[in-house]
CSV table of C-alpha atoms and ligand atoms in Angstrom, one decimal:
chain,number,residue,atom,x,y,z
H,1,UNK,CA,8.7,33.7,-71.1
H,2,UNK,CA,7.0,30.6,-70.5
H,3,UNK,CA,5.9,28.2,-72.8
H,4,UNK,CA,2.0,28.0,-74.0
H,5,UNK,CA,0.0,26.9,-76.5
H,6,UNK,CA,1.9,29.4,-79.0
H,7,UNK,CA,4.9,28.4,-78.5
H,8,UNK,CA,7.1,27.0,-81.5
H,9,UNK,CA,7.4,22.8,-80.6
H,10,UNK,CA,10.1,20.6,-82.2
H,11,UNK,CA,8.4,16.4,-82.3
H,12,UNK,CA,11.4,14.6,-83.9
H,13,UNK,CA,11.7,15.8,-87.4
H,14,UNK,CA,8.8,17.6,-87.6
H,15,UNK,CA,8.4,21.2,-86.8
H,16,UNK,CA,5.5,22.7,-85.0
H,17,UNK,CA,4.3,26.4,-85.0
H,18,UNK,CA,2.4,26.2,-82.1
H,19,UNK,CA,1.1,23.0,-79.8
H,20,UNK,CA,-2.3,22.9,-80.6
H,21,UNK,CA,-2.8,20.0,-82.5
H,22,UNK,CA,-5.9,18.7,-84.6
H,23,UNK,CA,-6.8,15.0,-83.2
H,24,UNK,CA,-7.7,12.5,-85.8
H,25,UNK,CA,-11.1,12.4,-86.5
H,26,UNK,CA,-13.0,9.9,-88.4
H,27,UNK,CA,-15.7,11.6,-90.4
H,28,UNK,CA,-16.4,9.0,-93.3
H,29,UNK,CA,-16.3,11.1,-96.5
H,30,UNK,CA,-14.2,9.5,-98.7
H,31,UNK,CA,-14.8,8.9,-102.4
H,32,UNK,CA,-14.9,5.4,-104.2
H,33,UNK,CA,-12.2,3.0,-103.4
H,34,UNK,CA,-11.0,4.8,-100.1
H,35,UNK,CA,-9.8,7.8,-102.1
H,36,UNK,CA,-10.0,10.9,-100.1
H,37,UNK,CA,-11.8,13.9,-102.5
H,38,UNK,CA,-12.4,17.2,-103.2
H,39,UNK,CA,-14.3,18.2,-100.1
H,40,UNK,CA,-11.5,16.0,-98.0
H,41,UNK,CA,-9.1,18.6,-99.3
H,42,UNK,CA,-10.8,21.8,-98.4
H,43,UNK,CA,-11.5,20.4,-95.1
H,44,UNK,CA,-7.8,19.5,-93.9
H,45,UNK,CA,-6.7,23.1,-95.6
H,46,UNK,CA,-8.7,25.6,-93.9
H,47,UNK,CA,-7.5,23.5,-90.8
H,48,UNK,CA,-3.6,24.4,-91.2
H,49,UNK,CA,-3.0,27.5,-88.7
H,50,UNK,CA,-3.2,23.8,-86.4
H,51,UNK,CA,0.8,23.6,-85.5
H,52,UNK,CA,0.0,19.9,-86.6
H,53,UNK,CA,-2.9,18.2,-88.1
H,54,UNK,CA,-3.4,14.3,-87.2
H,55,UNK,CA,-5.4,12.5,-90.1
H,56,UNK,CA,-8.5,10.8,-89.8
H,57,UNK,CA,-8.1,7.1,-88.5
H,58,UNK,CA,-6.8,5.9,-91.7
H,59,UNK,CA,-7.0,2.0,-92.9
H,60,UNK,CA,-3.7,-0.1,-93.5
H,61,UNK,CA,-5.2,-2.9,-95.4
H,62,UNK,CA,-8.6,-4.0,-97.1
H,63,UNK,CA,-8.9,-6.1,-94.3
H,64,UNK,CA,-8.3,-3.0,-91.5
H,65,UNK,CA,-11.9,-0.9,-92.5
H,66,UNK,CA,-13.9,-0.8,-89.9
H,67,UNK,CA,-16.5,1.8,-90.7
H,68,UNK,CA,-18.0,3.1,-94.0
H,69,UNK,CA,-16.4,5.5,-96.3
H,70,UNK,CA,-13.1,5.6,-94.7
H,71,UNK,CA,-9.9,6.4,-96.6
H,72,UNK,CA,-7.2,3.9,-97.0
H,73,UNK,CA,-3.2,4.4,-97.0
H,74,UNK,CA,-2.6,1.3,-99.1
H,75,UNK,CA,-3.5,2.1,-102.5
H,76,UNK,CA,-1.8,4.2,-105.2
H,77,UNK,CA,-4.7,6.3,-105.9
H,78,UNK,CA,-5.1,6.8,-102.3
H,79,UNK,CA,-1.8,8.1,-102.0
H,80,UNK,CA,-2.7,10.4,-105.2
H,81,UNK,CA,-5.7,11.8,-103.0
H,82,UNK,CA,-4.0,12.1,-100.0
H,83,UNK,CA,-1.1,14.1,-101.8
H,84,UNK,CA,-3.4,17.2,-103.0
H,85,UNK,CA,-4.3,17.1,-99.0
H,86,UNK,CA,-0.7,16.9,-97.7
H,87,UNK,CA,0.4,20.0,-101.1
H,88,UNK,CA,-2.8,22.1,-99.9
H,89,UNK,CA,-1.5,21.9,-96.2
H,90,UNK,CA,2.0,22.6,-96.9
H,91,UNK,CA,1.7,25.6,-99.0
H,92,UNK,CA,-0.2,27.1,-96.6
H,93,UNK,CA,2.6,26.1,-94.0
H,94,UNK,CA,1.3,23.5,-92.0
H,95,UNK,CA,2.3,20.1,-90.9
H,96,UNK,CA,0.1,16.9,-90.9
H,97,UNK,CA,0.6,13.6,-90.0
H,98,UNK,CA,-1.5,10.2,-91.0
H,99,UNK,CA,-2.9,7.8,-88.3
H,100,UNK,CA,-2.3,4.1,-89.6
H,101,UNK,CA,-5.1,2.2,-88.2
H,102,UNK,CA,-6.1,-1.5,-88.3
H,103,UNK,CA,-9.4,-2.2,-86.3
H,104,UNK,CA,-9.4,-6.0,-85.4
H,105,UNK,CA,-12.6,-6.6,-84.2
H,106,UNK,CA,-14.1,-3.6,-84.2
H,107,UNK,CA,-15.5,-4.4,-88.2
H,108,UNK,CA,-18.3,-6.3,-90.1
H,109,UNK,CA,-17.9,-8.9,-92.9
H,110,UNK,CA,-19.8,-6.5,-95.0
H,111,UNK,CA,-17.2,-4.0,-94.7
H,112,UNK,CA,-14.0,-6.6,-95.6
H,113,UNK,CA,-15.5,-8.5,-98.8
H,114,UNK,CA,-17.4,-11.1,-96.4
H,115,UNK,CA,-14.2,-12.1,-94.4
H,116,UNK,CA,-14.6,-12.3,-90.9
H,117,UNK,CA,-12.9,-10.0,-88.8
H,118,UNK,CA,-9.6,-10.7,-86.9
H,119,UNK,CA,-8.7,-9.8,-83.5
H,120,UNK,CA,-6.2,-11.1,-80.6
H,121,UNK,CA,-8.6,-13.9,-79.5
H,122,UNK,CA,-12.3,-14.6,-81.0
H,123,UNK,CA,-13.9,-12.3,-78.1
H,124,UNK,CA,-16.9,-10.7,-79.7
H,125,UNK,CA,-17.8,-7.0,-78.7
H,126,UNK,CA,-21.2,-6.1,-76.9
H,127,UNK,CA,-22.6,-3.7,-79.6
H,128,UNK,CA,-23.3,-3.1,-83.1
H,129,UNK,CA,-21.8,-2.0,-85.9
H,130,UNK,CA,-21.5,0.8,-88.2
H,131,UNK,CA,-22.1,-0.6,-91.8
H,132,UNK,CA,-23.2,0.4,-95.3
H,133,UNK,CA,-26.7,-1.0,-94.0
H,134,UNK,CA,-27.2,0.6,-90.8
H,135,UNK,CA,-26.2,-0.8,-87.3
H,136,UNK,CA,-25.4,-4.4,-87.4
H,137,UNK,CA,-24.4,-7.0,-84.3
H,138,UNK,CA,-21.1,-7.4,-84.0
H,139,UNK,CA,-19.9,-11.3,-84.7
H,140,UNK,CA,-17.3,-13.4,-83.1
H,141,UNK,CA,-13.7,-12.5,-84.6
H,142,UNK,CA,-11.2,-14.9,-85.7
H,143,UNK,CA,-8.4,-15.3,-83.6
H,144,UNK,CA,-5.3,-14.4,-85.5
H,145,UNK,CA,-2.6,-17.4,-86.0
H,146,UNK,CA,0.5,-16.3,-84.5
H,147,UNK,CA,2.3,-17.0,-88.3
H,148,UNK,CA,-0.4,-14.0,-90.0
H,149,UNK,CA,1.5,-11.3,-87.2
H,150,UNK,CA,4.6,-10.8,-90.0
H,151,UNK,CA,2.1,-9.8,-92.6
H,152,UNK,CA,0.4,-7.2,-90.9
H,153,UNK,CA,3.7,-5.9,-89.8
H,154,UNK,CA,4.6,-5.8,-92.9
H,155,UNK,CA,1.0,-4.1,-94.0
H,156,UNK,CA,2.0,-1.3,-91.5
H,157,UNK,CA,5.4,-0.6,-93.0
H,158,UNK,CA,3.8,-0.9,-96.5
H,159,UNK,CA,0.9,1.9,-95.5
H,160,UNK,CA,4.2,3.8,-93.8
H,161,UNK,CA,5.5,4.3,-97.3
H,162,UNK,CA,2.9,5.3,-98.9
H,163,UNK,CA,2.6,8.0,-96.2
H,164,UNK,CA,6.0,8.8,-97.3
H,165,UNK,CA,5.1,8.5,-100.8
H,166,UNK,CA,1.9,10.4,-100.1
H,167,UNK,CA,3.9,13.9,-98.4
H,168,UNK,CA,3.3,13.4,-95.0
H,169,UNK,CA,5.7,15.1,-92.5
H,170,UNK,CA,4.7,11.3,-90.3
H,171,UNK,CA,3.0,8.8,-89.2
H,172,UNK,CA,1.0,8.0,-86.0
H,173,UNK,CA,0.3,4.4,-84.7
H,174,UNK,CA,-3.3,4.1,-83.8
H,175,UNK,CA,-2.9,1.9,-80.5
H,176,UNK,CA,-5.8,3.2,-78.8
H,177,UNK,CA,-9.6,3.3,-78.8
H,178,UNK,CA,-10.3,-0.8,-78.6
H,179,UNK,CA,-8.8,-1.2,-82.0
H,180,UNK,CA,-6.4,-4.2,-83.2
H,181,UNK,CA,-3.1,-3.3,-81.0
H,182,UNK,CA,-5.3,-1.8,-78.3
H,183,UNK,CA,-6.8,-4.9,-78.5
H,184,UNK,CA,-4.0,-7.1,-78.1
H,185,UNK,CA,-2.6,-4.6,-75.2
H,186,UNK,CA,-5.3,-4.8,-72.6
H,187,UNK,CA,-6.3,-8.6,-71.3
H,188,UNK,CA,-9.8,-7.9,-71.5
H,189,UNK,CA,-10.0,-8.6,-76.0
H,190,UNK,CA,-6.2,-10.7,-75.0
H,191,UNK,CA,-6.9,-14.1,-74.1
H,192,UNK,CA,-3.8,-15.7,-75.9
H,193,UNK,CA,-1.4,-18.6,-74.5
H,194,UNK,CA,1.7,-17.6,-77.0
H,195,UNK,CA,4.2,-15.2,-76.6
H,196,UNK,CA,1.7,-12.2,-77.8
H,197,UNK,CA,-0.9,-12.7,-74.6
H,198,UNK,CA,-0.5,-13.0,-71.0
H,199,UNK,CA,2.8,-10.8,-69.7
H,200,UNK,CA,3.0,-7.2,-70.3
H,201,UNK,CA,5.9,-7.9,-72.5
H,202,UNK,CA,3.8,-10.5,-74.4
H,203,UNK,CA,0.2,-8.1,-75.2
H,204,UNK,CA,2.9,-5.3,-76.2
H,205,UNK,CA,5.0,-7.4,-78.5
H,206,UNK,CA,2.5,-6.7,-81.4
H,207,UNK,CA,2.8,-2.9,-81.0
H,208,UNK,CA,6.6,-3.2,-80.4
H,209,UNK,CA,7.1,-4.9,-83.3
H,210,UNK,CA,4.9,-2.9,-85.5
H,211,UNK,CA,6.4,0.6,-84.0
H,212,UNK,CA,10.0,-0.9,-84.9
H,213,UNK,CA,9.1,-1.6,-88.4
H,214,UNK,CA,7.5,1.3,-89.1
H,215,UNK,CA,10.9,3.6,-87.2
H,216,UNK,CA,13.1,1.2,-89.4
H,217,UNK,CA,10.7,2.3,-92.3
H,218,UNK,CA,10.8,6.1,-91.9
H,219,UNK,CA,12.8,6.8,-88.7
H,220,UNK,CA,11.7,7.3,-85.0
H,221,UNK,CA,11.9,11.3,-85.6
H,222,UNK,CA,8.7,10.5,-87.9
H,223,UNK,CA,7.0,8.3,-86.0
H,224,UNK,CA,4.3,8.7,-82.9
H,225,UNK,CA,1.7,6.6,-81.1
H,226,UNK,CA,-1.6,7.0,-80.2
H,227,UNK,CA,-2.4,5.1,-76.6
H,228,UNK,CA,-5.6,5.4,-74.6
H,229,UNK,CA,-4.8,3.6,-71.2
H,230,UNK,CA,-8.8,3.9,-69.6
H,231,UNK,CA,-11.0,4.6,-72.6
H,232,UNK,CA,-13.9,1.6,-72.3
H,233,UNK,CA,-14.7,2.8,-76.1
H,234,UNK,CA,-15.7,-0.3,-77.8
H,235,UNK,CA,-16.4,-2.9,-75.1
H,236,UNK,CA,-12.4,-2.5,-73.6
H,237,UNK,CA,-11.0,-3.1,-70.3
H,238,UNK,CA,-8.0,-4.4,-68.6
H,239,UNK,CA,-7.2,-5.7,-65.3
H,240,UNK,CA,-4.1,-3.2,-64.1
H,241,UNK,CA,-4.2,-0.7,-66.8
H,242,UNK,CA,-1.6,1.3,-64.8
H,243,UNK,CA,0.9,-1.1,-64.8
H,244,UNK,CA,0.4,-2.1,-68.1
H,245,UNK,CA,0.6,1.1,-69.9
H,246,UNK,CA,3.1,2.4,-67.8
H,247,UNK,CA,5.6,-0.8,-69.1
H,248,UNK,CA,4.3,0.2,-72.4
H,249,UNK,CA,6.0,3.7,-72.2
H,250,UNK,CA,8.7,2.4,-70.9
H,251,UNK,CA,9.2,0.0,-74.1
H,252,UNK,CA,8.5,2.9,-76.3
H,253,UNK,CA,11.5,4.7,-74.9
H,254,UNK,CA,14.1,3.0,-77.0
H,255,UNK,CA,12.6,3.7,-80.1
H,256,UNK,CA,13.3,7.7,-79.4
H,257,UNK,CA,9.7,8.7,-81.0
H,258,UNK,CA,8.6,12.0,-82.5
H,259,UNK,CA,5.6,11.9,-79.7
H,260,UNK,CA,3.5,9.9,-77.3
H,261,UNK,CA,-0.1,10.6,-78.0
H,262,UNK,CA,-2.5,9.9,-74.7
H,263,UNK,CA,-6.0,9.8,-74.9
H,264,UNK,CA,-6.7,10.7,-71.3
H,265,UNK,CA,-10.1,8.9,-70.7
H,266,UNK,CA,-13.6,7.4,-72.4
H,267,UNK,CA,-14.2,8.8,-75.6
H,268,UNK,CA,-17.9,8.7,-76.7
H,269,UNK,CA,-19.2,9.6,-73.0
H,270,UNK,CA,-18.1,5.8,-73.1
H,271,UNK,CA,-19.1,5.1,-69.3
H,272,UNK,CA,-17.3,5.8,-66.0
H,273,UNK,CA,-13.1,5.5,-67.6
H,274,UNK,CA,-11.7,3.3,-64.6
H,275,UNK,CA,-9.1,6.1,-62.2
H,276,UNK,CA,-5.7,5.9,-63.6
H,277,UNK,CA,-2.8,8.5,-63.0
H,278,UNK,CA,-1.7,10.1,-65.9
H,279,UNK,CA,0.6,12.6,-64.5
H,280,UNK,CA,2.6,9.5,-63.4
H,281,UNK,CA,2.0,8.0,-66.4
H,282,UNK,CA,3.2,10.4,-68.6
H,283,UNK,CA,6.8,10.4,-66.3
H,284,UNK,CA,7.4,7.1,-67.7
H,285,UNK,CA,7.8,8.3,-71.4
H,286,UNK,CA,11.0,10.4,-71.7
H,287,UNK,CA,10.0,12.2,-75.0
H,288,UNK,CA,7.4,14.8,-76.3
H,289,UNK,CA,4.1,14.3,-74.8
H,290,UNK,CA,0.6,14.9,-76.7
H,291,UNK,CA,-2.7,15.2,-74.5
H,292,UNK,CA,-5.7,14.5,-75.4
H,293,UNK,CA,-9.5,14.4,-74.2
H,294,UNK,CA,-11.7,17.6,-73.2
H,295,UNK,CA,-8.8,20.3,-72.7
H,296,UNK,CA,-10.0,23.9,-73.2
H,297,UNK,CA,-7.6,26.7,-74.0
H,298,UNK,CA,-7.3,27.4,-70.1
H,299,UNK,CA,-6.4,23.4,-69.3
H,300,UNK,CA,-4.1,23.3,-72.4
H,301,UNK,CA,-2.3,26.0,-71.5
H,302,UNK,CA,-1.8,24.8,-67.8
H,303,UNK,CA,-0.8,21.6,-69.0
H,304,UNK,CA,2.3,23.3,-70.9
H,305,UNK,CA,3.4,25.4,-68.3
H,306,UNK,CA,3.2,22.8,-65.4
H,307,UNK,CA,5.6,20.5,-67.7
H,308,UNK,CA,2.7,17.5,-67.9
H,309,UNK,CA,2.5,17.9,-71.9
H,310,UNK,CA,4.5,18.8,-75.1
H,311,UNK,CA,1.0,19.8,-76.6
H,312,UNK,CA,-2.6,19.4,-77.1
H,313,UNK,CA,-4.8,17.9,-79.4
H,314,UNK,CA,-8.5,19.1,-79.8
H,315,UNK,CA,-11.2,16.9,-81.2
H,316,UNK,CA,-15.0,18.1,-81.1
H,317,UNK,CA,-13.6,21.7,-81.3
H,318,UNK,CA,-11.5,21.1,-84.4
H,319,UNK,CA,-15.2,19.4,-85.7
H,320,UNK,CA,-16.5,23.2,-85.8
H,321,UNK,CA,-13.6,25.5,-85.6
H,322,UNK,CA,-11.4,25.3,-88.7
H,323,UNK,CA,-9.7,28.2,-87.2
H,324,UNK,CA,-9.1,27.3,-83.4
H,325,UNK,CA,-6.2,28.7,-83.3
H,326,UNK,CA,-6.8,32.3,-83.9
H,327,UNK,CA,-10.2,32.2,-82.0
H,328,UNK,CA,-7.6,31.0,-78.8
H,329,UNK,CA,-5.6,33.8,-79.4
H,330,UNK,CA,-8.2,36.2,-79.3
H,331,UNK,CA,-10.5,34.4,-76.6
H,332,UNK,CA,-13.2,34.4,-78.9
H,333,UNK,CA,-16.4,32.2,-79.0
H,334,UNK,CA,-16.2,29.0,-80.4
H,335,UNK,CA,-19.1,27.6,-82.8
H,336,UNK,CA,-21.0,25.0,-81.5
H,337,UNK,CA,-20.5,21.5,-83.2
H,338,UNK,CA,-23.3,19.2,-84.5
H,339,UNK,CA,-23.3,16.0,-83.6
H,340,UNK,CA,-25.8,15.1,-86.0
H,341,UNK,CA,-22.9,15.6,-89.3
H,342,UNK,CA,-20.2,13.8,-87.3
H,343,UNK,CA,-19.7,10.3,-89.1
H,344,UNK,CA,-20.9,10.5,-92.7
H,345,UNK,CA,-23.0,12.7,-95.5
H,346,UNK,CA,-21.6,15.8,-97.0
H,347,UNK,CA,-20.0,19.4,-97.0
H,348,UNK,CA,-22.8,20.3,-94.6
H,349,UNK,CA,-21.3,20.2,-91.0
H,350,UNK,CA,-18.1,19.7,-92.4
H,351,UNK,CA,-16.3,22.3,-94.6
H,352,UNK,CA,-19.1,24.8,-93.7
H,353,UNK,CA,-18.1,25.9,-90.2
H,354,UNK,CA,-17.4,29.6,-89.9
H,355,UNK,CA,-14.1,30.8,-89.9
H,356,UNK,CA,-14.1,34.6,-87.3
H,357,UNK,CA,-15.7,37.4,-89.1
H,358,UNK,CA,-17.1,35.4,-92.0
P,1,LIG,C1,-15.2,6.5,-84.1
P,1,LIG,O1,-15.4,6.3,-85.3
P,1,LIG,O2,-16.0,6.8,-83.3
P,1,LIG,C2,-13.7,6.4,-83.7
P,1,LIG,C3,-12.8,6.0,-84.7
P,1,LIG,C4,-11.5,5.9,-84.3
P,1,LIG,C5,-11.1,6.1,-83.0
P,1,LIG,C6,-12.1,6.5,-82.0
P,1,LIG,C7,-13.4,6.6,-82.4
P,1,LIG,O3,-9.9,6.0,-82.6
């Protein structure tokens, strides 16, 4: 028979179900001190027929919030709230995975106790931020000295264990989306004159060395990465992005990772994505393959049985259907999401979608 959307998937160590896969999501509704709450709970369990769940973009470091009300991954009582989350998945038999993100420059002092956000080189965004007091301006980041690299390295491999300590089945290494290693990937946010800007090899060498780190941490059978080779998301661009993220899957090959996560265009409606081939792309990377970016049951599907992906992730339609997996089965009508309860505010819009027949 061939394989679809319900068929069982092996990524590394972890075992799959199905292929459809929840895509992280940030919703900002976490309680004091990055903890993730009761409501945070509910929300990831009625979401478990998913054959795995991918956290919300999840901080590494006080210094990696980028947005309000996010959780952290660096904190023993954050590990406390993320374990009733990873128990309440389990027991119903799912699998789940945490995104470690750091966001460079994507941030506000506000949001980092008055520091000034890092990045690759002191490029600010166009744009405004997302802060405690409404949209602010971006400002300049600091350009980060080549002797801070090692620390947040080791900030990744830190946040890796408390995944581990927390009950994930993994990790996943946000390099997408215009964030920190995103941002030290492409040469439009890379500006550097050392050995982490200019070549491929050089922009990559951050991401290399935080991948190895973490696979030294908790194994390569645990470990994914989240790339996004067009997405103009947060002011991003690059000058031969198919060349450059085709080396990029090429270095990841000798790690032997659980996954490679593509997100296969803008996000955001974020403006025309520049072309790019990502059937070729996706050659280059000789493991399991996880696609990403307006695939409907039909396009997931096709994508499994031509051979261009391991499995799918859903966003939006994750947002409003906790149970997206049995409404696929049964071609039934998805709910509608609102836009309006994305990023913030309470269970309204976020544990209240429908489940079929309720
Ligand atoms: C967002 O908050 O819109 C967001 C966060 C993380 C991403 C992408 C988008 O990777």
């Amino acid at each position: 028979m061939a394989l679809d959307l319900f068929s069982p998937l092996q990524l590394g160590a972890i075992n799959l179900k199905n292929r459809i896969v929840m895509a992280p999501l940030t919703r900002n509704r976490a309680g004091e001190g990055g903890v993730p709450q009761a409501m945070n709970v509910t929300y990831y369990e009625q979401r478990t027929s998913a054959g795995l769940i991918i956290t919300e973009a999840t901080p590494i470091s006080p210094m990696a919030h980028g947005y309000p009300a996010l959780p952290g991954i660096y904190t023993p009582e954050q590990v406390a709230g993320w374990k009733k989350i990873t128990d309440a998945v389990h027991a119903k038999g799912g699998r789940i995975v945490i995104q470690l993100w750091h966001v460079g420059r994507i941030s506000h002092p506000s949001l980092i106790g008055g520091q000034t956000p890092v990045a690759p080189s002191a490029i600010k965004p166009a744009e405004q931020a997302f802060t405690y007091s409404g949209l602010q301006d971006y400002v300049t980041p600091r350009a980060l000295d080549k002797s801070e690299l090692p620390g947040i390295v080791n900030d990744y491999v830190h946040a890796a264990q408390c995944a581990m300590a927390a009950g994930f089945d993994g990790v996943e290494v946000h390099s997408a989306n215009g964030y920190l290693l995103d941002q030290f990937l492409r040469d439009g946010t890379n500006q550097r004159t050392d050995e982490y800007g200019g070549s491929f090899e050089n922009r990559a060498r951050l991401l290399m060395q935080v991948v190895g780190a973490v696979v030294d941490t908790i194994g390569a059978d645990r470990t994914g990465v989240r790339l996004s080779p067009v997405n103009p998301f947060n002011d991003m661009r690059d000058s031969q992005p198919q060349a450059l993220f085709e080396y990029v899957a090429d270095a990841l090959n000798r790690f032997g990772l659980a996954y490679l996560h593509a997100v296969e265009g803008g996000i955001h409606g974020g403006g025309e994505a520049v072309p790019f081939d990502f059937a070729a792309f996706r050659k280059h990377f000789k493991g399991a393959y996880m696609a990403n970016l307006s695939y409907d049951k039909a396009r997931g599907n096709a994508a499994i049985t031509n051979g261009h992906a391991d499995c799918i992730a859903y966003g939006v339609p994750y947002i409003a259907n906790p149970d997206l997996v049995e409404r696929f089965k049964l071609d039934a009508p998805l709910n509608a999401a609102d836009e309006s309860t994305f990023y913030g505010g309470t269970e309204k819009g976020y544990i209240d979608y429908p489940f079929l027949g309720k």
